[in-house]
Amino acid sequence: MSQWLFWQMGGLGPMAGQNHHFNRFAKEKIPYAIERYVKETARLYDVLNKRLADRQFVAGDEYSIADMAIYPWIVPHTYQQQNLDDFPHLKRWFDSIAGREATQRAYALVEKINPSKP
């Protein structure tokens, strides 16, 4: 499980974060940066998609802190120019976590705290 936490912290988080920044918040559009981070995010989504091909959750068949750490980076996938239909196992995983009662409660709180959330 810890390897997937490190993967999120060292790969998905920084790359998806840069993708999100250059696609949504950068004052000027820099095509090179957008293309670079969109492609790298897609590569990382593919890594995760392959991981989820034969297991329900990232670290196996039990929901874990790895899933909790990775999920928020997938939530803004449309801002990252990623279509979850291109990653069917990732989409199944994402929909499963989005449907969890605890996830829905947490994101309802986010709406109250930050209505302009990404």
PDB file of N, CA and C in Angstrom, residues 3 7 10 19-20 22 34-38 48 52 56-58 62 65-66 68 71 74-75 77 99 102 105 117:
ATOM      1  N   GLN A   3       3.645   1.855  -1.391  1.00  0.00           N
ATOM      2  CA  GLN A   3       4.176   2.221  -2.707  1.00  0.00           C
ATOM      3  C   GLN A   3       3.164   3.052  -3.490  1.00  0.00           C
ATOM      4  N   TRP A   7       3.521   6.719  -4.893  1.00  0.00           N
ATOM      5  CA  TRP A   7       3.198   6.977  -6.298  1.00  0.00           C
ATOM      6  C   TRP A   7       2.300   8.205  -6.413  1.00  0.00           C
ATOM      7  N   GLY A  10       4.507  11.336  -5.358  1.00  0.00           N
ATOM      8  CA  GLY A  10       5.623  11.659  -6.234  1.00  0.00           C
ATOM      9  C   GLY A  10       5.283  11.727  -7.705  1.00  0.00           C
ATOM     10  N   ASN A  19      -1.054  19.907 -14.284  1.00  0.00           N
ATOM     11  CA  ASN A  19      -2.044  19.850 -15.363  1.00  0.00           C
ATOM     12  C   ASN A  19      -3.219  20.765 -15.024  1.00  0.00           C
ATOM     13  N   HIS A  20      -3.753  20.586 -13.849  1.00  0.00           N
ATOM     14  CA  HIS A  20      -4.911  21.371 -13.409  1.00  0.00           C
ATOM     15  C   HIS A  20      -4.572  22.865 -13.422  1.00  0.00           C
ATOM     16  N   PHE A  22      -2.193  24.565 -15.190  1.00  0.00           N
ATOM     17  CA  PHE A  22      -2.007  25.143 -16.524  1.00  0.00           C
ATOM     18  C   PHE A  22      -3.290  25.134 -17.345  1.00  0.00           C
ATOM     19  N   ILE A  34       0.715  22.713 -21.195  1.00  0.00           N
ATOM     20  CA  ILE A  34      -0.571  22.010 -21.216  1.00  0.00           C
ATOM     21  C   ILE A  34      -0.402  20.621 -21.823  1.00  0.00           C
ATOM     22  N   GLU A  35       0.249  20.554 -22.986  1.00  0.00           N
ATOM     23  CA  GLU A  35       0.434  19.262 -23.652  1.00  0.00           C
ATOM     24  C   GLU A  35       1.256  18.307 -22.783  1.00  0.00           C
ATOM     25  N   ARG A  36       2.322  18.809 -22.192  1.00  0.00           N
ATOM     26  CA  ARG A  36       3.185  17.971 -21.359  1.00  0.00           C
ATOM     27  C   ARG A  36       2.418  17.367 -20.192  1.00  0.00           C
ATOM     28  N   TYR A  37       1.680  18.190 -19.475  1.00  0.00           N
ATOM     29  CA  TYR A  37       1.002  17.693 -18.278  1.00  0.00           C
ATOM     30  C   TYR A  37      -0.249  16.888 -18.608  1.00  0.00           C
ATOM     31  N   VAL A  38      -0.917  17.185 -19.702  1.00  0.00           N
ATOM     32  CA  VAL A  38      -2.053  16.359 -20.125  1.00  0.00           C
ATOM     33  C   VAL A  38      -1.557  14.952 -20.471  1.00  0.00           C
ATOM     34  N   LEU A  48      -2.624   3.568 -13.336  1.00  0.00           N
ATOM     35  CA  LEU A  48      -3.658   3.252 -12.350  1.00  0.00           C
ATOM     36  C   LEU A  48      -4.724   2.341 -12.946  1.00  0.00           C
ATOM     37  N   LEU A  52      -5.780  -1.429 -11.587  1.00  0.00           N
ATOM     38  CA  LEU A  52      -7.144  -1.750 -11.163  1.00  0.00           C
ATOM     39  C   LEU A  52      -7.813  -2.817 -12.030  1.00  0.00           C
ATOM     40  N   GLN A  56     -10.266  -4.692  -6.947  1.00  0.00           N
ATOM     41  CA  GLN A  56     -11.328  -3.713  -6.718  1.00  0.00           C
ATOM     42  C   GLN A  56     -10.772  -2.352  -6.320  1.00  0.00           C
ATOM     43  N   PHE A  57      -9.723  -2.358  -5.515  1.00  0.00           N
ATOM     44  CA  PHE A  57      -9.133  -1.113  -5.028  1.00  0.00           C
ATOM     45  C   PHE A  57      -7.631  -1.122  -5.305  1.00  0.00           C
ATOM     46  N   VAL A  58      -7.000   0.004  -5.109  1.00  0.00           N
ATOM     47  CA  VAL A  58      -5.602   0.166  -5.488  1.00  0.00           C
ATOM     48  C   VAL A  58      -4.689  -0.853  -4.805  1.00  0.00           C
ATOM     49  N   GLU A  62      -9.596  -4.405  -0.555  1.00  0.00           N
ATOM     50  CA  GLU A  62     -10.088  -3.603   0.566  1.00  0.00           C
ATOM     51  C   GLU A  62      -9.812  -2.128   0.293  1.00  0.00           C
ATOM     52  N   ILE A  65      -6.187   3.656   2.607  1.00  0.00           N
ATOM     53  CA  ILE A  65      -5.686   5.028   2.577  1.00  0.00           C
ATOM     54  C   ILE A  65      -5.114   5.366   1.196  1.00  0.00           C
ATOM     55  N   ALA A  66      -4.628   4.384   0.469  1.00  0.00           N
ATOM     56  CA  ALA A  66      -4.126   4.633  -0.886  1.00  0.00           C
ATOM     57  C   ALA A  66      -5.260   5.136  -1.784  1.00  0.00           C
ATOM     58  N   MET A  68      -7.963   6.605  -0.742  1.00  0.00           N
ATOM     59  CA  MET A  68      -8.349   7.923  -0.227  1.00  0.00           C
ATOM     60  C   MET A  68      -7.394   9.015  -0.702  1.00  0.00           C
ATOM     61  N   TYR A  71      -7.953   9.264  -4.940  1.00  0.00           N
ATOM     62  CA  TYR A  71      -9.267   9.683  -5.443  1.00  0.00           C
ATOM     63  C   TYR A  71      -9.393  11.193  -5.685  1.00  0.00           C
ATOM     64  N   ILE A  74      -8.318  12.469  -9.004  1.00  0.00           N
ATOM     65  CA  ILE A  74      -9.084  12.038 -10.174  1.00  0.00           C
ATOM     66  C   ILE A  74     -10.378  12.842 -10.289  1.00  0.00           C
ATOM     67  N   VAL A  75     -10.864  13.360  -9.177  1.00  0.00           N
ATOM     68  CA  VAL A  75     -12.130  14.116  -9.183  1.00  0.00           C
ATOM     69  C   VAL A  75     -12.151  15.190 -10.275  1.00  0.00           C
ATOM     70  N   HIS A  77     -10.923  15.343 -13.168  1.00  0.00           N
ATOM     71  CA  HIS A  77     -10.401  14.792 -14.423  1.00  0.00           C
ATOM     72  C   HIS A  77     -10.804  15.600 -15.653  1.00  0.00           C
ATOM     73  N   GLY A  99     -19.600   6.705  -5.102  1.00  0.00           N
ATOM     74  CA  GLY A  99     -20.875   6.228  -4.583  1.00  0.00           C
ATOM     75  C   GLY A  99     -20.874   5.893  -3.100  1.00  0.00           C
ATOM     76  N   ALA A 102     -19.655   7.809   2.719  1.00  0.00           N
ATOM     77  CA  ALA A 102     -18.665   8.674   3.380  1.00  0.00           C
ATOM     78  C   ALA A 102     -18.066   9.681   2.396  1.00  0.00           C
ATOM     79  N   ARG A 105     -20.643  12.411   1.809  1.00  0.00           N
ATOM     80  CA  ARG A 105     -20.706  13.334   2.959  1.00  0.00           C
ATOM     81  C   ARG A 105     -19.512  14.286   2.951  1.00  0.00           C
ATOM     82  N   LYS A 117     -15.053  25.297  -5.480  1.00  0.00           N
ATOM     83  CA  LYS A 117     -14.068  24.216  -5.562  1.00  0.00           C
ATOM     84  C   LYS A 117     -13.788  23.832  -7.016  1.00  0.00           C
TER      85      LYS A 117
END
